[in-house]
Amino acid sequence: MKSHATTKGVERATHRALYYAMGFLPEDLDKPLIGIVNTQNEAVPGHIHLDTISKAVREGVLASGGTPIEFPTIGLCDGIAQGNYGMHYPLASRELIADSIECMMNGHSYDAMVMITNCDKITPGMLMAAARLNVPAIMISGGPMATGFNEGKEVGYTDLMEAPGAVQRGTMTPKELEKLEREALPGCGSCNLLGTANSMNFLTEGIGMALPGSTFTAASGKRLALGKETGKKIMELYHKDIKPRDILTPDAFYNALLVDMAIGGSSNTLLHLAAIANEADVEFNMGQVMDIASKTPHLVKLKPAGDHFPADLDRAGGVAAVMKELKNLGLLKNAMTVSAKTTYENIEEAVVLNRDVIRDLPTAYSQTGGLAILYGSLAPEGAVCKKAGVVDKMLKHQGPARVYNKEEDSVKAIFNGEINPGDVVVVRYEGPKGGPGMREMLTPTSAIIGMDLGDKVALVTDGRFSGATRGAAIGHISPEAADGGPLAFVEEGDMISIDIEKGILDLMVSIEVVEERRKRWTAPVPPVQKGSYLDRYSKLVGSAMSGAIFK
């Protein structure tokens, strides 16, 4: 056992004494030491209940002959950080999460680990650590939040984000907004939409690093039972020596992308899958993404793209039923998973229980996947769009650029009525390096929808989008403006051409004009305190299309 480096031998007397000081028994140290990474906190609705999940996991570990040892790591709420300075930090925190887990697991020589997660950057940060450490590991999320109800209607996070625009237009009163605020998010869990949190948790099941059941709602008994089963399963993985890199194979990433395209997941998933693949030493490129998107039907539309909520997907059969549908179409690959069984074995008994929620091929929303990669003179290295959330008439659009060098200025212009039908809102210097931290542009995209411009206006940025975003929103433009990408040289009124179906994003300005503008350009200094984490992050982080990993 790896932990014997700290628990066995006469020279380890002080080490054992430190464990005894915490209440451990000598026989506890004879068993495998299982690190339980618990991100429970009082800062995030998705994490506030994770102590109950941890208790269930510990029971499973103890029942199966292991010694659980719990430790924390940080977890930010993208919703609370949204639209303000705080949004510089969530993506940047992903690297801190991975690094902190590495420090604890290696520093204390634990034999295996269970990762308890729920929200946006925490899940990928943990998976990055699992691939890096390559000790037996399994993940369990806290589960999605229940659906809210307001005035007899199902509501959720998306409705709330778009409501301020309705108040601005006079179609909703401040009193009605106040009531919606109290009803839309009814309790613990990852927000009730297909945002990045639920997207990544569902894909963790798809990639094979979580047991089937990722759609079980946060406050359900099934979620607690899954925690207990997860605790038992980590001991089986330990004894069979099944490690993350045995699971995180090219076939596993293929399956994750397949599920991603079928459910129309958050565009952030491409950032995170690329980063996890880098840690697992698996090739991951946007050509593969485009290939999988071209042959995967879009079968599920959850909020904000559609009318269904995560709880509806759970009642319809969950991710396992989606994967069963993909297998029946001859698309899913058979790979090892943390159940110690293969993908096919995991979904053998899965059944689609509601064809309105999980469609088949003839009734699919689209014959191609819910995410699109675009290239062109404005994005030589690529850009990403959640095609699933774009209305048909905006799949192809050309209009004049309205240029803003930070998110706040664009939001002010949208709410002040300065954006006209046909415009293309450009928000730049918000990339991984230039932001720094690649802020989400959910506030301006929600403002566009709220101002009734969702089918008339596009937004392009080197920042990124929350899974709550809908509309013709194109992000991750690379190279980013701060690195001298073409986005830096767009001027007010330049025509921008978008064709999402064909994957084209062009600046309709001659190369000669762009080069002339380049000569006059000076790279901006990131607006951060010298020596701060964000300052260091901006110097280390790479391109969004490579996962915004450290160079």
XYZ file of C-alpha atoms in Angstrom:
551
model
C 0.000 0.000 0.000
C 1.195 3.488 -0.842
C 0.165 4.656 2.628
C 2.674 2.280 4.231
C 5.265 4.971 3.485
C 3.702 6.910 6.386
C 2.291 4.163 8.615
C 4.723 1.206 8.731
C 8.135 0.727 10.311
C 9.745 1.838 13.561
C 10.896 5.051 11.873
C 7.242 6.021 11.369
C 6.361 6.224 15.061
C 5.750 9.970 14.879
C 3.576 9.544 11.794
C 1.370 6.984 13.542
C 1.220 9.187 16.625
C -0.151 12.038 14.537
C -2.947 9.763 13.331
C -3.645 8.594 16.907
C -3.860 12.253 17.938
C -6.821 12.533 15.552
C -8.594 9.523 17.022
C -7.513 6.809 14.593
C -6.969 3.274 15.919
C -3.907 1.139 15.107
C -6.095 -1.200 13.035
C -7.326 1.778 10.964
C -3.780 2.247 9.712
C -3.575 -1.366 8.557
C -6.333 -0.686 6.028
C -6.091 1.269 2.750
C -6.280 5.009 3.470
C -8.921 6.541 1.200
C -8.763 10.294 0.643
C -12.227 11.819 0.425
C -12.020 15.195 -1.305
C -15.118 17.026 -0.084
C -15.863 20.483 -1.453
C -18.744 21.121 0.956
C -19.049 24.788 1.863
C -21.610 27.457 2.701
C -20.765 29.502 -0.391
C -22.441 27.473 -3.168
C -25.955 25.917 -3.357
C -24.461 22.970 -5.211
C -22.079 22.250 -2.348
C -23.926 23.175 0.816
C -25.280 19.636 1.261
C -22.160 17.671 0.347
C -21.522 16.728 3.975
C -24.495 14.353 3.641
C -22.946 12.813 0.518
C -19.602 12.511 2.293
C -21.225 10.719 5.244
C -22.726 8.178 2.838
C -19.398 7.715 1.041
C -17.595 7.189 4.366
C -20.133 4.521 5.353
C -19.454 2.710 2.085
C -15.685 2.873 2.539
C -15.880 1.633 6.129
C -18.249 -1.185 5.212
C -15.812 -2.384 2.562
C -12.658 -2.397 4.666
C -11.107 1.008 4.056
C -10.222 3.962 6.289
C -11.778 7.215 4.987
C -9.850 10.454 5.537
C -11.651 13.606 4.478
C -10.051 16.845 3.325
C -11.403 19.910 1.476
C -10.592 22.077 -1.477
C -12.070 25.365 -2.663
C -15.284 25.790 -4.638
C -16.539 29.031 -6.173
C -20.092 29.778 -7.317
C -20.111 31.033 -10.904
C -23.569 32.491 -10.334
C -22.445 34.674 -7.447
C -19.254 35.648 -9.303
C -21.236 36.307 -12.502
C -21.152 39.752 -14.082
C -18.646 41.268 -11.654
C -14.930 41.174 -10.861
C -15.368 37.823 -9.173
C -15.847 36.089 -12.531
C -12.108 36.417 -13.198
C -11.581 33.596 -10.697
C -13.726 30.481 -11.394
C -11.818 29.146 -14.415
C -8.518 30.094 -12.791
C -9.588 28.165 -9.689
C -9.673 24.927 -11.697
C -5.874 24.733 -11.633
C -5.766 25.475 -7.894
C -8.244 22.658 -7.244
C -6.184 20.149 -9.217
C -2.962 21.307 -7.562
C -4.390 21.228 -4.025
C -5.623 17.652 -4.470
C -2.186 16.664 -5.777
C -0.600 18.250 -2.709
C -2.836 16.417 -0.238
C -2.860 13.021 -1.940
C 0.893 12.883 -2.526
C 1.821 14.722 0.650
C -0.035 12.160 2.785
C 0.461 9.095 0.557
C -3.199 8.066 0.409
C -3.996 4.861 -1.464
C -7.100 5.962 -3.397
C -9.610 8.782 -3.463
C -13.270 9.667 -3.772
C -13.983 13.127 -5.186
C -17.217 14.821 -4.078
C -18.094 17.685 -6.374
C -20.951 19.490 -8.048
C -20.199 22.794 -9.737
C -18.547 24.209 -12.811
C -14.764 24.267 -12.386
C -14.594 21.920 -9.415
C -15.570 18.807 -11.391
C -12.960 19.246 -14.158
C -10.317 20.305 -11.633
C -10.879 17.057 -9.758
C -10.794 14.955 -12.929
C -7.531 16.640 -13.912
C -6.091 15.680 -10.526
C -7.329 12.099 -10.890
C -5.625 11.731 -14.259
C -2.434 13.342 -12.972
C -2.161 11.247 -9.799
C -3.400 7.998 -11.351
C -4.343 6.294 -8.097
C -7.720 4.497 -7.938
C -10.316 7.270 -7.997
C -14.033 7.776 -8.415
C -16.243 10.850 -8.526
C -19.718 11.543 -7.214
C -21.562 14.826 -7.695
C -24.069 16.393 -5.341
C -26.737 16.167 -8.045
C -28.919 18.712 -9.846
C -31.272 21.092 -8.059
C -35.015 20.419 -8.147
C -37.187 22.409 -10.543
C -38.655 25.666 -9.230
C -42.297 26.750 -9.473
C -43.671 30.259 -9.783
C -47.302 31.169 -10.428
C -48.028 27.515 -11.223
C -45.277 27.349 -13.851
C -41.989 25.428 -13.813
C -39.094 27.886 -13.608
C -35.364 27.830 -13.104
C -32.088 29.692 -13.349
C -32.513 30.600 -17.022
C -35.840 32.340 -16.402
C -34.292 34.318 -13.590
C -31.272 35.424 -15.629
C -33.444 36.776 -18.427
C -35.966 38.490 -16.117
C -34.007 41.761 -15.560
C -34.308 42.498 -19.269
C -38.062 41.982 -19.034
C -38.183 44.450 -16.126
C -36.135 46.886 -18.206
C -38.659 46.562 -21.064
C -41.606 46.930 -18.713
C -43.057 43.468 -19.345
C -42.330 42.372 -15.753
C -42.672 44.373 -12.558
C -39.948 44.560 -9.904
C -42.400 42.871 -7.513
C -42.827 39.949 -9.915
C -39.053 39.677 -10.230
C -38.714 39.588 -6.454
C -41.174 36.684 -6.252
C -39.371 34.824 -9.057
C -36.078 35.229 -7.195
C -37.552 33.339 -4.246
C -39.073 30.522 -6.314
C -36.693 29.738 -9.196
C -33.975 27.983 -7.174
C -35.780 25.904 -4.536
C -32.852 24.342 -2.691
C -29.499 22.577 -2.743
C -27.917 21.185 -5.902
C -26.267 22.342 -9.100
C -28.472 24.942 -10.796
C -31.573 23.573 -12.519
C -30.479 23.857 -16.134
C -27.906 22.298 -18.445
C -25.172 24.656 -17.352
C -21.527 23.713 -17.108
C -22.041 22.065 -13.708
C -24.653 19.557 -14.854
C -22.985 19.184 -18.253
C -19.681 18.157 -16.649
C -21.338 15.882 -14.089
C -23.320 14.119 -16.810
C -20.171 13.812 -18.945
C -18.301 12.340 -15.982
C -20.767 9.460 -16.132
C -20.323 9.374 -19.910
C -16.536 9.229 -19.652
C -16.743 6.465 -17.069
C -15.435 8.223 -13.940
C -18.758 8.234 -12.034
C -21.294 5.502 -11.383
C -24.580 5.631 -13.332
C -26.988 8.053 -11.642
C -25.538 11.492 -12.342
C -29.068 12.865 -12.860
C -30.369 11.805 -9.420
C -31.540 15.036 -7.826
C -29.591 16.558 -4.951
C -32.098 16.040 -2.146
C -33.108 12.483 -3.065
C -32.503 9.259 -1.201
C -31.145 7.832 -4.452
C -28.321 10.380 -4.309
C -27.345 9.275 -0.785
C -27.536 5.607 -1.772
C -25.279 6.391 -4.737
C -22.813 7.946 -2.276
C -22.738 4.758 -0.210
C -22.288 2.648 -3.349
C -19.473 4.983 -4.460
C -17.690 4.414 -1.140
C -17.943 0.655 -1.612
C -16.853 0.844 -5.227
C -13.617 2.733 -4.515
C -12.492 -0.256 -2.451
C -13.209 -2.593 -5.365
C -11.234 -0.313 -7.686
C -8.372 -0.308 -5.173
C -8.260 -4.087 -4.837
C -8.513 -4.592 -8.618
C -5.951 -1.812 -9.204
C -8.206 -0.008 -11.718
C -6.822 3.503 -12.108
C -8.049 6.654 -13.891
C -5.734 6.207 -16.875
C -7.197 2.727 -17.382
C -10.554 4.493 -17.793
C -9.607 7.836 -19.376
C -8.749 6.328 -22.757
C -9.387 7.761 -26.236
C -12.612 5.713 -26.357
C -13.755 7.238 -23.072
C -13.214 10.800 -24.347
C -15.026 9.820 -27.542
C -18.013 8.660 -25.457
C -17.948 11.854 -23.394
C -18.060 13.985 -26.536
C -20.810 11.779 -27.931
C -22.964 12.397 -24.848
C -22.024 16.091 -24.939
C -23.283 16.458 -28.497
C -26.432 14.418 -27.842
C -27.488 16.542 -24.866
C -26.249 19.905 -26.229
C -23.924 20.517 -23.283
C -22.265 23.753 -22.243
C -19.557 25.078 -24.554
C -17.276 25.119 -21.486
C -17.093 21.334 -21.710
C -14.621 21.660 -24.585
C -12.304 23.704 -22.367
C -12.451 21.097 -19.644
C -12.322 17.898 -21.687
C -9.215 19.233 -23.438
C -7.586 19.982 -20.078
C -8.457 16.548 -18.641
C -7.156 14.838 -21.782
C -3.889 16.749 -21.425
C -3.460 15.364 -17.888
C -4.343 11.846 -19.087
C -1.898 12.159 -22.000
C -4.688 11.510 -24.504
C -4.796 13.357 -27.823
C -7.698 15.788 -27.993
C -8.223 18.243 -30.814
C -11.069 20.196 -32.328
C -10.941 18.090 -35.487
C -12.126 15.140 -33.392
C -14.848 17.304 -31.890
C -16.087 18.349 -35.328
C -16.062 14.748 -36.542
C -18.132 13.512 -33.595
C -20.506 16.480 -33.875
C -21.094 15.713 -37.543
C -22.477 12.229 -36.819
C -24.167 12.611 -33.431
C -27.868 13.514 -33.358
C -29.041 16.110 -30.865
C -31.508 14.128 -28.729
C -32.040 16.185 -25.548
C -32.861 19.881 -25.061
C -32.765 21.041 -21.479
C -33.016 24.627 -20.303
C -31.849 27.076 -21.592
C -32.005 25.557 -25.093
C -35.316 23.763 -24.522
C -38.205 23.490 -22.105
C -37.073 20.554 -19.965
C -35.170 20.570 -16.683
C -32.509 18.185 -15.336
C -35.153 16.503 -13.169
C -37.075 15.679 -16.365
C -34.005 13.960 -17.812
C -33.681 11.901 -14.639
C -37.313 10.770 -14.865
C -36.827 9.964 -18.551
C -34.050 7.467 -17.820
C -31.013 9.668 -17.196
C -27.659 9.704 -18.936
C -27.633 5.901 -19.125
C -30.758 5.995 -21.309
C -29.156 8.607 -23.585
C -26.089 6.386 -23.899
C -28.281 3.368 -24.619
C -29.886 5.318 -27.467
C -26.441 6.193 -28.828
C -25.380 2.553 -28.578
C -28.475 1.483 -30.508
C -27.411 3.935 -33.223
C -24.022 2.214 -33.418
C -22.161 5.238 -32.071
C -21.180 4.412 -28.470
C -17.905 2.628 -27.741
C -17.357 0.001 -25.055
C -14.848 1.116 -22.437
C -13.857 0.404 -18.835
C -15.590 2.488 -16.146
C -15.374 3.024 -12.379
C -18.150 0.482 -11.895
C -15.414 -2.066 -12.713
C -17.693 -2.967 -15.601
C -17.794 -1.724 -19.183
C -19.958 1.010 -20.622
C -22.203 -1.531 -22.319
C -22.695 -3.462 -19.079
C -23.582 -0.259 -17.211
C -26.389 0.633 -19.620
C -27.687 -2.864 -20.307
C -30.936 -2.297 -18.402
C -31.355 1.402 -19.278
C -34.661 2.373 -20.910
C -35.921 5.640 -22.374
C -39.070 6.416 -20.381
C -40.113 9.667 -22.041
C -39.575 10.245 -25.754
C -40.443 13.899 -25.394
C -37.302 14.356 -23.256
C -34.948 11.839 -24.906
C -35.716 11.683 -28.605
C -34.780 9.031 -31.152
C -33.060 9.551 -34.495
C -36.199 10.277 -36.580
C -37.407 12.911 -34.098
C -33.989 14.350 -33.151
C -33.751 18.129 -32.831
C -30.882 17.961 -35.314
C -28.956 15.228 -37.075
C -25.735 16.829 -35.841
C -24.487 17.631 -32.342
C -25.385 20.525 -30.063
C -21.945 22.176 -30.165
C -20.186 23.696 -33.175
C -16.578 24.720 -33.883
C -16.053 27.737 -36.131
C -12.969 28.916 -38.006
C -12.269 31.902 -40.208
C -10.418 35.175 -40.454
C -11.759 36.262 -37.061
C -10.900 32.917 -35.411
C -7.882 31.327 -37.150
C -7.413 28.841 -34.303
C -11.118 28.315 -33.744
C -14.156 29.368 -31.730
C -17.015 27.519 -30.023
C -20.788 27.908 -30.184
C -23.585 26.077 -28.365
C -25.578 25.517 -31.532
C -28.325 23.832 -29.518
C -29.283 27.219 -28.049
C -29.396 29.160 -31.342
C -32.696 29.826 -33.132
C -32.716 28.760 -36.780
C -32.786 32.284 -38.222
C -29.539 33.170 -36.389
C -27.536 30.166 -37.580
C -26.422 32.448 -40.388
C -25.943 36.146 -39.696
C -23.994 39.141 -40.949
C -23.936 42.496 -39.283
C -21.903 45.480 -38.098
C -19.600 45.131 -35.114
C -20.365 46.973 -31.884
C -17.051 46.803 -30.065
C -16.482 46.692 -26.280
C -13.224 46.046 -24.458
C -14.865 44.615 -21.358
C -18.084 42.898 -20.389
C -19.504 45.698 -18.241
C -19.478 48.191 -21.125
C -21.412 45.807 -23.363
C -24.067 45.173 -20.700
C -24.553 48.890 -20.164
C -24.991 49.434 -23.914
C -27.505 46.591 -24.228
C -29.666 47.769 -21.335
C -29.463 51.397 -22.570
C -31.003 50.375 -25.890
C -27.841 51.166 -27.872
C -27.766 47.783 -29.666
C -29.838 47.531 -32.826
C -31.335 44.512 -34.615
C -28.690 43.022 -36.900
C -25.709 44.089 -34.795
C -22.861 41.812 -33.737
C -21.747 42.643 -30.206
C -17.973 42.161 -29.825
C -16.593 41.711 -26.295
C -12.812 41.331 -26.242
C -9.851 41.234 -23.846
C -11.847 38.733 -21.792
C -9.838 35.623 -22.772
C -7.808 33.352 -20.472
C -4.816 35.708 -20.575
C -6.477 39.037 -21.277
C -9.314 38.801 -18.759
C -7.520 37.244 -17.104
C -9.539 34.167 -16.258
C -11.849 34.110 -19.287
C -15.005 35.494 -17.731
C -18.393 34.122 -18.729
C -20.538 36.435 -20.813
C -23.845 35.224 -19.381
C -24.895 38.689 -18.266
C -24.687 40.309 -21.745
C -26.244 37.300 -23.490
C -29.081 37.231 -20.949
C -29.496 40.985 -21.435
C -29.798 40.447 -25.199
C -32.544 37.843 -24.636
C -34.233 39.975 -22.001
C -34.270 42.980 -24.356
C -36.016 40.833 -26.997
C -32.989 40.796 -29.306
C -32.208 37.073 -29.096
C -33.271 36.385 -32.671
C -31.766 39.595 -34.048
C -28.319 40.097 -32.468
C -25.182 37.943 -32.189
C -22.370 38.183 -29.656
C -18.760 37.128 -30.260
C -16.009 37.095 -27.652
C -12.689 35.632 -26.587
C -14.392 35.036 -23.255
C -16.655 32.093 -22.653
C -20.294 31.363 -21.882
C -22.231 29.788 -19.085
C -24.328 26.786 -20.007
C -27.225 29.107 -19.140
C -26.497 31.112 -22.286
C -28.727 30.838 -25.327
C -28.708 32.756 -28.578
C -26.105 33.295 -31.301
C -23.221 33.454 -28.842
C -19.746 32.523 -30.079
C -16.890 32.300 -27.599
C -13.352 31.006 -27.052
C -12.196 33.008 -30.125
C -8.545 32.124 -30.585
C -5.989 33.592 -30.679
C -7.495 35.892 -28.073
C -7.298 39.662 -28.410
C -4.632 40.015 -25.689
C -2.383 37.701 -27.719
C -2.781 39.817 -30.844
C -5.565 37.761 -32.402
C -7.719 39.360 -35.130
C -10.405 40.190 -32.552
C -8.074 42.933 -31.257
C -8.262 44.740 -34.604
C -12.045 44.842 -35.086
C -13.359 48.396 -35.274
C -16.850 49.796 -34.810
C -18.981 49.120 -37.878
C -16.793 46.383 -39.409
C -18.953 43.675 -40.925
C -18.769 40.235 -39.296
C -20.104 37.145 -41.044
C -21.289 34.080 -39.100
C -22.334 30.707 -40.495
C -22.746 28.278 -37.612
C -23.868 25.342 -39.741
C -20.793 25.627 -41.977
C -18.495 26.551 -39.070
C -17.351 29.929 -40.442
C -16.569 33.149 -38.550
C -15.116 35.908 -40.700
C -14.153 39.531 -40.281
C -15.120 41.180 -43.573
C -12.065 43.406 -43.665
C -9.063 42.968 -45.968
C -5.849 41.438 -44.662
C -4.028 44.649 -45.586
C -6.319 46.762 -43.392
C -6.002 44.313 -40.485
C -2.196 44.371 -40.761
C -2.187 48.161 -40.791
C -4.253 48.177 -37.604
C -1.889 45.616 -36.065
C 1.045 48.013 -36.482
C -0.775 50.616 -34.357
C -1.798 48.126 -31.658
C -0.267 47.829 -28.198
C -0.944 44.795 -26.033
C -2.927 45.821 -22.938
C -1.750 45.120 -19.416
C -4.154 42.762 -17.594
C -6.136 44.711 -14.948
C -4.834 42.769 -11.944
C -2.646 43.406 -8.940
C 1.009 42.596 -9.513
C 2.014 39.351 -7.825
C -1.590 38.192 -7.331
C -2.791 34.748 -8.386
C -4.495 36.263 -11.432
C -1.262 38.005 -12.401
C 0.601 34.684 -12.283
C -2.292 32.927 -14.021
C -2.224 35.386 -16.943
C 1.476 34.649 -17.491
C 1.047 30.850 -17.452
C -2.289 30.173 -19.146
C -2.555 29.020 -22.756
C -5.167 29.202 -25.504
C -8.832 28.440 -24.870
C -8.863 26.020 -27.797
C -6.177 23.970 -26.012
C -8.171 23.884 -22.778
C -6.726 27.028 -21.130
C -4.106 24.824 -19.508
C -0.854 26.142 -18.062
C 1.947 26.330 -20.575
